[in-house]
Amino acid sequence: MSVAVEQLLQQNSARLWRARETGSSAAAVAPTGLPTGYAALDRCLPGAGWPRQGLVEILSDRRGIGELGLLLPALAALCRDEGGGWIAWVSPPYRPYAPALAAWGIDVGRMLVVNGAGATEWAMDQALRSESCSAVLGWSNPRDPHALRRLQLAAEASRSLAVLYRPLQAGLTPSPAVLRLALLGGGTAGLQVRIVKSRGGRPATVNLGY
């Protein structure tokens, strides 16, 4: 004698996964990311913030549109951690302006500026593996996929926020990064952040009015 499907469901409800319950279950899981400081962006990221492991790529062809402001709230939060480490800037296009960073709450005494001199990926790799940095930011456009892969592996093994700034054109080629953001706009219109790739997430566009 056959048993009704509904009866089977009722008898085994404790062991069943129901697709319609995914949203409520996911909402109950505590965030695993480092909050970005922008609620609209956090809502679009799988861990409700910057990934704490793995490489983040920020793609932009323009300077001064908010590419640093995007990270400053998170960097300030890392500086409030008394047990935190260095904030390493590797091959920045301009020297970081300490008074402006201090106004954001960043401890400039924990800043480390490194001139990569053509070896940015290697310097970032070493900083990540040193286990002495809370965040490692780098500016480079590596053409060697193996260099990117090594950087991703170092970021994966580290608990540091690892960010690589690259030109928009780099978004046309594959990358092992766990998160890729393309920045558009800026100025009075605010910054448009396009999530190009997100491990465990999906593409989205967020407008940040700052």
Short mmCIF file of C-alpha atoms in Angstrom, two decimals:
data_model
loop_
_atom_site.label_atom_id
_atom_site.label_comp_id
_atom_site.label_asym_id
_atom_site.label_seq_id
_atom_site.Cartn_x
_atom_site.Cartn_y
_atom_site.Cartn_z
CA MET A 1 0.00 0.00 0.00
CA SER A 2 1.45 3.38 -1.01
CA VAL A 3 1.89 6.12 1.55
CA ALA A 4 0.91 9.70 0.67
CA VAL A 5 3.80 12.05 0.00
CA GLU A 6 2.44 14.54 2.51
CA GLN A 7 2.39 11.86 5.20
CA LEU A 8 6.04 11.04 4.49
CA LEU A 9 6.90 14.70 4.77
CA GLN A 10 5.21 14.97 8.13
CA GLN A 11 6.89 11.85 9.49
CA ASN A 12 10.37 13.02 8.46
CA SER A 13 10.02 16.77 8.86
CA ALA A 14 12.92 17.03 11.30
CA ARG A 15 15.34 15.58 8.74
CA LEU A 16 14.14 17.53 5.72
CA TRP A 17 15.60 20.67 4.20
CA ARG A 18 12.98 22.93 2.63
CA ALA A 19 14.04 25.50 0.04
CA ARG A 20 11.47 28.01 1.25
CA GLU A 21 13.15 28.00 4.67
CA THR A 22 16.52 29.10 3.30
CA GLY A 23 15.90 32.81 3.80
CA SER A 24 14.95 32.53 7.46
CA SER A 25 17.82 30.12 8.18
CA ALA A 26 20.36 32.37 6.51
CA ALA A 27 19.08 35.36 8.42
CA ALA A 28 19.69 33.51 11.69
CA VAL A 29 23.37 32.92 10.92
CA ALA A 30 25.68 35.47 12.50
CA PRO A 31 27.58 37.69 10.00
CA THR A 32 31.08 36.45 9.25
CA GLY A 33 32.43 39.50 7.39
CA LEU A 34 34.02 42.72 8.57
CA PRO A 35 31.29 45.39 8.29
CA THR A 36 32.05 47.84 5.49
CA GLY A 37 30.38 50.76 7.28
CA TYR A 38 27.77 50.98 4.51
CA ALA A 39 24.60 49.06 5.31
CA ALA A 40 23.42 48.93 1.69
CA LEU A 41 26.67 47.26 0.64
CA ASP A 42 26.73 44.89 3.62
CA ARG A 43 23.29 43.61 2.63
CA CYS A 44 24.66 42.52 -0.74
CA LEU A 45 27.73 40.69 0.59
CA PRO A 46 27.45 37.04 1.72
CA GLY A 47 29.11 37.61 5.11
CA ALA A 48 27.44 41.01 5.59
CA GLY A 49 30.82 42.71 5.16
CA TRP A 50 34.32 42.43 3.73
CA PRO A 51 35.56 38.82 3.62
CA ARG A 52 37.98 38.13 6.44
CA GLN A 53 39.80 35.54 4.34
CA GLY A 54 40.53 35.79 0.64
CA LEU A 55 41.52 38.50 -1.80
CA VAL A 56 39.28 41.48 -2.59
CA GLU A 57 39.78 43.28 -5.91
CA ILE A 58 38.60 46.87 -6.38
CA LEU A 59 38.51 47.88 -10.05
CA SER A 60 38.58 51.54 -11.03
CA ASP A 61 40.12 53.78 -13.69
CA ARG A 62 39.66 57.03 -11.79
CA ARG A 63 41.37 58.36 -8.68
CA GLY A 64 39.59 60.23 -5.94
CA ILE A 65 36.06 58.93 -6.59
CA GLY A 66 35.82 57.32 -3.17
CA GLU A 67 37.95 54.23 -3.65
CA LEU A 68 39.65 54.85 -0.30
CA GLY A 69 36.51 56.07 1.47
CA LEU A 70 35.03 52.69 0.69
CA LEU A 71 37.55 51.07 3.04
CA LEU A 72 38.10 53.72 5.70
CA PRO A 73 35.25 52.69 8.07
CA ALA A 74 36.56 49.11 8.13
CA LEU A 75 40.16 50.25 8.62
CA ALA A 76 39.07 52.47 11.51
CA ALA A 77 37.28 49.49 13.08
CA LEU A 78 40.44 47.40 12.77
CA CYS A 79 42.41 50.16 14.49
CA ARG A 80 40.04 50.02 17.46
CA ASP A 81 41.14 46.42 18.04
CA GLU A 82 43.93 46.75 20.61
CA GLY A 83 45.37 43.41 19.56
CA GLY A 84 45.41 44.32 15.88
CA GLY A 85 48.44 44.77 13.67
CA TRP A 86 49.73 47.02 10.94
CA ILE A 87 47.68 48.60 8.18
CA ALA A 88 50.03 48.05 5.23
CA TRP A 89 49.80 50.22 2.10
CA VAL A 90 51.83 48.68 -0.72
CA SER A 91 52.69 50.86 -3.73
CA PRO A 92 49.95 53.47 -3.22
CA PRO A 93 49.74 55.95 -6.15
CA TYR A 94 49.91 58.85 -3.69
CA ARG A 95 51.31 59.12 -0.19
CA PRO A 96 48.46 58.63 2.31
CA TYR A 97 47.48 61.91 3.98
CA ALA A 98 47.82 61.21 7.69
CA PRO A 99 45.59 64.05 9.06
CA ALA A 100 42.63 62.96 6.92
CA LEU A 101 43.08 59.33 7.94
CA ALA A 102 43.34 60.28 11.61
CA ALA A 103 40.06 62.20 11.27
CA TRP A 104 38.44 58.93 10.19
CA GLY A 105 39.69 57.26 13.37
CA ILE A 106 42.64 55.46 11.83
CA ASP A 107 45.69 55.08 14.06
CA VAL A 108 48.43 56.45 11.81
CA GLY A 109 50.99 54.99 14.19
CA ARG A 110 49.94 51.58 12.91
CA MET A 111 50.27 52.51 9.24
CA LEU A 112 53.05 50.94 7.20
CA VAL A 113 53.71 52.39 3.71
CA VAL A 114 55.74 50.11 1.43
CA ASN A 115 57.23 51.08 -1.93
CA GLY A 116 56.77 47.88 -3.91
CA ALA A 117 59.09 49.08 -6.71
CA GLY A 118 57.66 46.62 -9.24
CA ALA A 119 57.23 43.80 -6.70
CA THR A 120 53.87 44.77 -5.23
CA GLU A 121 52.38 41.26 -5.27
CA TRP A 122 55.48 39.83 -3.57
CA ALA A 123 55.41 42.55 -0.90
CA MET A 124 51.69 41.97 -0.29
CA ASP A 125 52.30 38.23 -0.08
CA GLN A 126 55.01 38.73 2.53
CA ALA A 127 52.87 41.14 4.55
CA LEU A 128 49.95 38.70 4.57
CA ARG A 129 52.11 35.75 5.57
CA SER A 130 53.81 37.72 8.35
CA GLU A 131 50.65 37.50 10.50
CA SER A 132 51.42 41.00 11.76
CA CYS A 133 48.97 42.98 9.60
CA SER A 134 45.28 43.65 10.16
CA ALA A 135 44.91 44.87 6.57
CA VAL A 136 47.07 44.83 3.45
CA LEU A 137 46.19 47.17 0.58
CA GLY A 138 48.04 47.07 -2.72
CA TRP A 139 47.98 48.89 -6.05
CA SER A 140 49.05 46.77 -9.01
CA ASN A 141 47.80 45.01 -12.13
CA PRO A 142 49.57 41.64 -12.21
CA ARG A 143 49.57 39.95 -15.61
CA ASP A 144 50.86 36.62 -14.31
CA PRO A 145 47.91 34.47 -13.17
CA HIS A 146 50.25 32.51 -10.91
CA ALA A 147 51.13 35.70 -9.00
CA LEU A 148 47.42 36.38 -8.44
CA ARG A 149 46.88 32.80 -7.33
CA ARG A 150 49.72 33.01 -4.80
CA LEU A 151 48.28 36.25 -3.48
CA GLN A 152 44.84 34.69 -3.13
CA LEU A 153 46.30 31.70 -1.26
CA ALA A 154 48.17 34.02 1.12
CA ALA A 155 44.98 36.02 1.72
CA GLU A 156 43.02 32.81 2.27
CA ALA A 157 45.48 31.62 4.91
CA SER A 158 45.57 35.02 6.59
CA ARG A 159 42.99 36.74 8.78
CA SER A 160 43.91 40.10 7.27
CA LEU A 161 41.70 42.24 5.09
CA ALA A 162 43.47 41.87 1.72
CA VAL A 163 42.61 44.38 -1.02
CA LEU A 164 44.17 44.81 -4.45
CA TYR A 165 43.35 47.90 -6.52
CA ARG A 166 43.36 47.22 -10.28
CA PRO A 167 42.11 49.03 -13.43
CA LEU A 168 38.60 48.33 -14.74
CA GLN A 169 40.03 46.49 -17.73
CA ALA A 170 41.30 43.78 -15.38
CA GLY A 171 37.69 42.77 -14.82
CA LEU A 172 37.64 41.24 -18.30
CA THR A 173 40.10 38.53 -17.25
CA PRO A 174 39.53 35.73 -14.71
CA SER A 175 40.72 36.15 -11.15
CA PRO A 176 40.84 33.86 -8.10
CA ALA A 177 39.71 36.77 -5.87
CA VAL A 178 36.72 35.96 -3.67
CA LEU A 179 35.21 39.41 -4.24
CA ARG A 180 35.55 41.83 -7.17
CA LEU A 181 34.01 45.30 -7.12
CA ALA A 182 33.93 47.77 -10.01
CA LEU A 183 33.67 51.44 -9.02
CA LEU A 184 31.84 53.94 -11.21
CA GLY A 185 30.63 57.49 -10.80
CA GLY A 186 31.74 59.52 -7.82
CA GLY A 187 31.45 63.24 -7.16
CA THR A 188 28.05 64.72 -6.31
CA ALA A 189 26.29 61.68 -7.75
CA GLY A 190 27.90 59.42 -5.15
CA LEU A 191 29.82 56.24 -5.76
CA GLN A 192 28.32 53.33 -7.69
CA VAL A 193 29.68 49.97 -6.55
CA ARG A 194 29.08 47.06 -8.87
CA ILE A 195 29.63 43.59 -7.44
CA VAL A 196 31.19 41.75 -10.37
CA LYS A 197 32.08 38.57 -8.51
CA SER A 198 31.21 37.40 -5.03
CA ARG A 199 31.91 33.93 -3.71
CA GLY A 200 28.66 32.72 -2.23
CA GLY A 201 26.81 35.82 -3.43
CA ARG A 202 25.49 37.27 -6.64
CA PRO A 203 26.09 40.32 -8.87
CA ALA A 204 24.49 43.54 -7.67
CA THR A 205 24.87 47.31 -7.92
CA VAL A 206 24.86 49.61 -4.89
CA ASN A 207 24.82 53.40 -4.89
CA LEU A 208 26.65 54.96 -1.96
CA GLY A 209 25.81 58.60 -1.35
CA TYR A 210 29.08 59.90 0.02
#
